[in-house]
Coordinates of C-alpha atoms in Angstrom, one line a residue:
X1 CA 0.0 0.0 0.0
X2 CA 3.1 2.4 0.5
X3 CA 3.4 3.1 -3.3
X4 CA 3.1 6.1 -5.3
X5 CA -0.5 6.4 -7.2
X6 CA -1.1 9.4 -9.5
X7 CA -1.0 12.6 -7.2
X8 CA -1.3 10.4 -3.9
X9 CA 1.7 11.0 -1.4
X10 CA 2.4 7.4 -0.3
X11 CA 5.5 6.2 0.1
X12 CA 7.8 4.0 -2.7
X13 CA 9.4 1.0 -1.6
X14 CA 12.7 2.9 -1.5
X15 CA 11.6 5.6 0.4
X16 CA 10.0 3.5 3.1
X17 CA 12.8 1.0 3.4
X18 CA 15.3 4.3 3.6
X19 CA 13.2 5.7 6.2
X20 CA 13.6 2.2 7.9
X21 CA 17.5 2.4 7.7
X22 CA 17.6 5.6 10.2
X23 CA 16.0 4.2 12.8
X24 CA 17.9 3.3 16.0
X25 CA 17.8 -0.5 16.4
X26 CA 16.0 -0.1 19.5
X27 CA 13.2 2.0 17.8
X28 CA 13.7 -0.6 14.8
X29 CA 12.9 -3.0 17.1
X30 CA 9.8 -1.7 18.7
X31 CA 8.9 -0.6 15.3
X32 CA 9.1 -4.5 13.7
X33 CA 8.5 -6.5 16.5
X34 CA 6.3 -5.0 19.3
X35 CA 3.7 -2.4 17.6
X36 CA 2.6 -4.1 14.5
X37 CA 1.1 -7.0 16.6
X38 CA 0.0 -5.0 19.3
X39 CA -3.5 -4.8 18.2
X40 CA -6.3 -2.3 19.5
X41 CA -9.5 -3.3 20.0
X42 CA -12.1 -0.4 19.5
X43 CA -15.6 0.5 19.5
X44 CA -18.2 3.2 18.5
X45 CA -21.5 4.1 18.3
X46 CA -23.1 4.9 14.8
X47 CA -27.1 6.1 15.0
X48 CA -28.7 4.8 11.4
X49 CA -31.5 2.6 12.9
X50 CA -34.8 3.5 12.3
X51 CA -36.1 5.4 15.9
X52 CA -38.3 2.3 16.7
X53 CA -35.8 -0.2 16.6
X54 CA -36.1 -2.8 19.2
X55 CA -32.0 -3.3 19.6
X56 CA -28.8 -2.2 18.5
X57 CA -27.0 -4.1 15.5
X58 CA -23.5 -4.9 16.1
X59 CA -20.7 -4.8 12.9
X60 CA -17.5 -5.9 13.3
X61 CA -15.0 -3.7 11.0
X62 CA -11.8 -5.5 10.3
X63 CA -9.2 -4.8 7.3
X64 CA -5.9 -4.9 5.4
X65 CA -4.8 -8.0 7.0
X66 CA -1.8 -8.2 4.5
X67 CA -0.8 -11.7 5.2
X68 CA 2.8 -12.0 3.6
X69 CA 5.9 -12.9 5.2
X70 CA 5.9 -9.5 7.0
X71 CA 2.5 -10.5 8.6
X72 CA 2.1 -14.0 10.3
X73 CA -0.8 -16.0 9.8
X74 CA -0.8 -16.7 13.4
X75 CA -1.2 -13.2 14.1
X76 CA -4.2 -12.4 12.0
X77 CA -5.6 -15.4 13.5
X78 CA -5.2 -13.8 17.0
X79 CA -6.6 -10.6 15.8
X80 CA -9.7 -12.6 14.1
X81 CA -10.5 -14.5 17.4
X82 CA -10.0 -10.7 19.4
X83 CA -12.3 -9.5 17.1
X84 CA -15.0 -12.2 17.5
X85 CA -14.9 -12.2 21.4
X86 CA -16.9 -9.0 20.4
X87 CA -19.7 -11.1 19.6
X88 CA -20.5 -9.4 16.5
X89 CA -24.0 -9.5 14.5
X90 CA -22.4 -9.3 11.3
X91 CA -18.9 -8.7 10.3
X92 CA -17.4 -6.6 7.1
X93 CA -13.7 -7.3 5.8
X94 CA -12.7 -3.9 3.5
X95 CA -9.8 -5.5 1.5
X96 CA -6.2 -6.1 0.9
X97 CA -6.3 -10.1 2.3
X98 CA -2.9 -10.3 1.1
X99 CA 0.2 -8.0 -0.1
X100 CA 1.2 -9.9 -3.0
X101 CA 0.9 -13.5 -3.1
X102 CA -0.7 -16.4 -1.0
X103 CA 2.3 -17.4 1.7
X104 CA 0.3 -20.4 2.2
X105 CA -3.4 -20.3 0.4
X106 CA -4.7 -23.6 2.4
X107 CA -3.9 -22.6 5.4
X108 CA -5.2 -19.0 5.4
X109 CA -8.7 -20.5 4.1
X110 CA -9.5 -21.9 7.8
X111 CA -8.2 -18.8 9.6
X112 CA -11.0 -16.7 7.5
X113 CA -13.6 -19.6 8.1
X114 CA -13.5 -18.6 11.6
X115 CA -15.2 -15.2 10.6
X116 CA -18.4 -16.5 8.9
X117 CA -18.6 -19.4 11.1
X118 CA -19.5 -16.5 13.8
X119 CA -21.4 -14.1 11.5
X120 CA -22.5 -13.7 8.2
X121 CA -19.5 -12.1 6.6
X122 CA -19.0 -9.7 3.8
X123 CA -16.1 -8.4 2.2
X124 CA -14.7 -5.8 -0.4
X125 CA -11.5 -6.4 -2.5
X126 CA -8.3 -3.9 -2.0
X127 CA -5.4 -2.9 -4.3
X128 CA -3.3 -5.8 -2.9
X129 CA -6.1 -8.1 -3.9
X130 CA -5.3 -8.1 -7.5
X131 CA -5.6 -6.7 -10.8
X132 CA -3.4 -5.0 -12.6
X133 CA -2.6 -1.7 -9.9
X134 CA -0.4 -4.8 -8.3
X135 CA 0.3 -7.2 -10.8
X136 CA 3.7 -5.0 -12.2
X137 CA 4.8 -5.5 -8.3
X138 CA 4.4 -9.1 -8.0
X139 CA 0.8 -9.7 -7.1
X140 CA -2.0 -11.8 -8.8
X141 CA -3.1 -10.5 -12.4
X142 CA -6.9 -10.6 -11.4
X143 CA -9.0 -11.5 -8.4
X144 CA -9.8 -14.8 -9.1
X145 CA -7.6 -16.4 -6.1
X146 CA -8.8 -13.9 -3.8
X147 CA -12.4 -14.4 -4.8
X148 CA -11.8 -18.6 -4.7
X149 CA -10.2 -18.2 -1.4
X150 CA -12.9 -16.1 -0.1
X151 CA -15.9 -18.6 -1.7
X152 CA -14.1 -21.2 0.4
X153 CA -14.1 -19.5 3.6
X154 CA -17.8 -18.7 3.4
X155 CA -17.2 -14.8 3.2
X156 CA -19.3 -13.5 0.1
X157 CA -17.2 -10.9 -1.4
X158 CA -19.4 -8.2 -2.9
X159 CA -18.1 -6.7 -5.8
X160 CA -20.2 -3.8 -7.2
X161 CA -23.3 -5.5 -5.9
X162 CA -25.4 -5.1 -3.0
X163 CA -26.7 -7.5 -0.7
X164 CA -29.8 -7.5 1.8
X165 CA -29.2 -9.4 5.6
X166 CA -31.1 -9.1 8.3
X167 CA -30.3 -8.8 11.8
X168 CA -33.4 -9.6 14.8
X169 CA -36.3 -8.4 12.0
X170 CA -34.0 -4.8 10.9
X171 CA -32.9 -5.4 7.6
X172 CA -29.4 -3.6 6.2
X173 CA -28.1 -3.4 3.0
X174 CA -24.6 -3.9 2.5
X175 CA -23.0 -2.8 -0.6
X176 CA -19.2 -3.7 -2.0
X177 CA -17.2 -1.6 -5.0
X178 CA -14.1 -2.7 -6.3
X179 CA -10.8 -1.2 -5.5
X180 CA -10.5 3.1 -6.4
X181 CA -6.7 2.5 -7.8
X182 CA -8.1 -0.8 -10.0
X183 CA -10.2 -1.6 -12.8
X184 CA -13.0 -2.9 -11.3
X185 CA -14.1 0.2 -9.3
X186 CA -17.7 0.6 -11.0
X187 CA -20.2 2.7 -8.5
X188 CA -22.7 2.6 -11.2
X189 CA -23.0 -0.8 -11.2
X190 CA -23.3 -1.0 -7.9
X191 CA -25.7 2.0 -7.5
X192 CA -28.5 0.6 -10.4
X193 CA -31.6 1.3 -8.4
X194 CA -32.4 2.4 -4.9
X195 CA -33.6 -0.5 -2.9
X196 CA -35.4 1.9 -0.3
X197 CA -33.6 -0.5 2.8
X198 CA -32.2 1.5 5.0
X199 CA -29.6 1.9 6.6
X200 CA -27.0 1.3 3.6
X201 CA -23.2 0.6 4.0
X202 CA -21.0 0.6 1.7
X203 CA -17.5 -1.2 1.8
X204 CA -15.0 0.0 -0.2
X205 CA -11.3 -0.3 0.4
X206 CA -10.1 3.5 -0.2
X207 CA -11.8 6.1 1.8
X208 CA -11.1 8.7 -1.1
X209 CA -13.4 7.1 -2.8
X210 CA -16.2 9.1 -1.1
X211 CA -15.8 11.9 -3.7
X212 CA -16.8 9.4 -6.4
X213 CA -20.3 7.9 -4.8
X214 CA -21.2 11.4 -3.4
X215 CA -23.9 11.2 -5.4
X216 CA -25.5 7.7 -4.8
X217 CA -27.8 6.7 -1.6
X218 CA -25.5 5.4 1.1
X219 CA -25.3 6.0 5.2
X220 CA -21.9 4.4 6.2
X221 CA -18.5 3.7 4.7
X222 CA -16.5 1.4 5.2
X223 CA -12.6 1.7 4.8
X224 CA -9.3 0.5 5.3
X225 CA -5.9 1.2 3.2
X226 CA -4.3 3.7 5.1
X227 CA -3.3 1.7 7.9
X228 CA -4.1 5.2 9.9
X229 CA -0.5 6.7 8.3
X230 CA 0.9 3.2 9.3
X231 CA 4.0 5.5 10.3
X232 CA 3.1 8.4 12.6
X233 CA 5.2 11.3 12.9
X234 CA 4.2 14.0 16.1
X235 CA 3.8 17.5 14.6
X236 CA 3.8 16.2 11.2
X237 CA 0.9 13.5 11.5
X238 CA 0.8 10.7 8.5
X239 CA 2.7 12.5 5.3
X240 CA 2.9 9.2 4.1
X241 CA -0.8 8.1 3.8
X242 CA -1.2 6.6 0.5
X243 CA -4.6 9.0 0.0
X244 CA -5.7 12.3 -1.1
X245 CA -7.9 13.8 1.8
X246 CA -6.4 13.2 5.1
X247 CA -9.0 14.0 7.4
X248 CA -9.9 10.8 6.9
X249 CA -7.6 8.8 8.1
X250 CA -8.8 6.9 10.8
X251 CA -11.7 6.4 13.2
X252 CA -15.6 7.5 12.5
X253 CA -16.2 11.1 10.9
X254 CA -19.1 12.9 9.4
X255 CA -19.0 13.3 6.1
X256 CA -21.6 15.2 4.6
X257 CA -24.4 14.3 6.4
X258 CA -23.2 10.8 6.2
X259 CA -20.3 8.2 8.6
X260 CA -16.9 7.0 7.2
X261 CA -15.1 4.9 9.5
X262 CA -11.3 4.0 8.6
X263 CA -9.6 1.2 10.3
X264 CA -6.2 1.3 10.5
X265 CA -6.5 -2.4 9.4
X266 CA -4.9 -5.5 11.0
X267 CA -1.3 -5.6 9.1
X268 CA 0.8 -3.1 7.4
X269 CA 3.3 -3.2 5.0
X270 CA 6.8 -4.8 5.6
X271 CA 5.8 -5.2 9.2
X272 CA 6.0 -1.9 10.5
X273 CA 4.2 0.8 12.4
X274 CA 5.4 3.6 14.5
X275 CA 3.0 5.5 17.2
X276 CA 0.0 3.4 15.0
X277 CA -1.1 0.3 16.7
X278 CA -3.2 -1.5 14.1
X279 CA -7.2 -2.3 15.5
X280 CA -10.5 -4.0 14.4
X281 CA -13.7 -1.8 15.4
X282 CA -17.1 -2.8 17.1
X283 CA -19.4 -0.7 15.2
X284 CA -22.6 -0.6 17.4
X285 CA -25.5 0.6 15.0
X286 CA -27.9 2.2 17.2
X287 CA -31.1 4.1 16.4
X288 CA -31.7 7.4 15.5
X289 CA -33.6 10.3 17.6
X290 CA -37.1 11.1 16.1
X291 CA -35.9 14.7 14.7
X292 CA -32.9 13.2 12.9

């Protein structure tokens, strides 16, 4: 995720890995070893239910796992199984499942079985996830293993299409785009008629793709792919965020009239954060106030 796109201001491989090289082997250490697994579990309160709704809906928010060599298997697992001690009602993945290529395919599949086995599960592809944004740096040409991995772990990967679930008699609609940076971002296919179900989430990987689905009916995004800065500087904040409008970094915000919560995902890139513990989110979906 730390690579140069258009006008974005991430990071290139040699930049990052310079940056790496001036850190004091203690701070290298703490940096590679401690904070990148030192995961934060968080939650929030988002008011989209109807006024009359007999109970609160709770979404588990989890992203950018990034399982490579840099990111342990074992780890994610940890984080999974942190994140399902939540007790979530449903539970919605927002991309980049791997960094470039399957470490170990059949062994990652039961690790994500454990989500939907819990909750029915829905997920959005990321840049990592394949297609030709990554397939020049080593990654998967299309989505197909991602997609096939995904279909095997019982996670229904929504790409430009919407799906309907329902949660103690309140219906939500989830919706999934493809990745901003790839080919198959395509709002208007996933925006082809208004279902009237409220509320509506959207997944989608980048958070800078707000500007793009202004204009269609949605309550809540969904985002990963900044890993919160992933490298945190104090009085400078996150110059290296691979993304065009940094307000949006992480947490939950207001964006006109509307939520976008950012995760700063699960794992990063090469292993390393600095003053950025990565998190899942309990997203408690509560109902609105009769004047909202």
């Amino acid at each position: 995720m730390f690579m140069n796109h258009r006008s974005t201001r991430g990071l290139t491989r040699r930049q990052f890995l310079a940056a790496m090289g001036v850190l004091a082997p203690a701070s290298a250490v703490y940096a590679m070893r401690i904070e990148p697994e030192w995961l934060d579990v968080l939650q929030a309160d988002v008011p989209l239910l109807p006024p009359d709704a007999s109970s609160p809906i709770r979404v588990l928010h989890i992203s950018d796992m990034h399982y490579s060599p840099s990111v342990s298997l074992s780890y994610i697992a940890s984080a999974i199984e942190a994140g399902l001690e939540e007790k979530p009602d449903v539970i919605a993945v927002t991309g980049d499942f791997i960094q470039d290529l399957f470490p170990d395919r059949d062994a990652f599949i039961p690790v994500l079985a454990r989500l939907a086995a819990a909750a029915p599960t829905y997920a959005c592809p990321g840049n990592h996830d394949g297609g030709q944004w990554v397939y020049p740096h080593g990654g998967y040409r299309t989505l197909d293993p991602v997609a096939d991995l995904l279909e095997q772990a019982g996670i229904e990967l929504l790409l430009n299409r919407r799906a309907t679930v329902t949660i103690r008699g309140q219906s939500i609609e989830i919706a999934g785009l493809g990745d901003l940076w790839t080919e198959y971002f395509s709002p208007r296919d996933t925006f082809n008629h208004d279902s009237g179900i409220h509320p509506r989430i959207i997944l989608c990987h980048n958070p800078d793709a707000k500007a793009r689905i202004g204009m269609y009916p949605w309550d809540l995004m969904l985002a990963g792919h900044t890993h919160g800065g992933q490298i945190v500087i104090p009085f400078l904040g996150t110059p290296f965020a691979p993304v065009e409008d940094h307000r949006y970094i992480a947490g939950l915000n207001r964006w006109q009239n509307r939520w976008i919560h950012v995760t700063k995902g699960i794992g990063s890139y090469a292993g390393i954060r600095i003053n950025c513990r990565p998190d899942i989110t309990l997203l408690t979906l509560t109902p609105t106030s009769e004047n909202s």
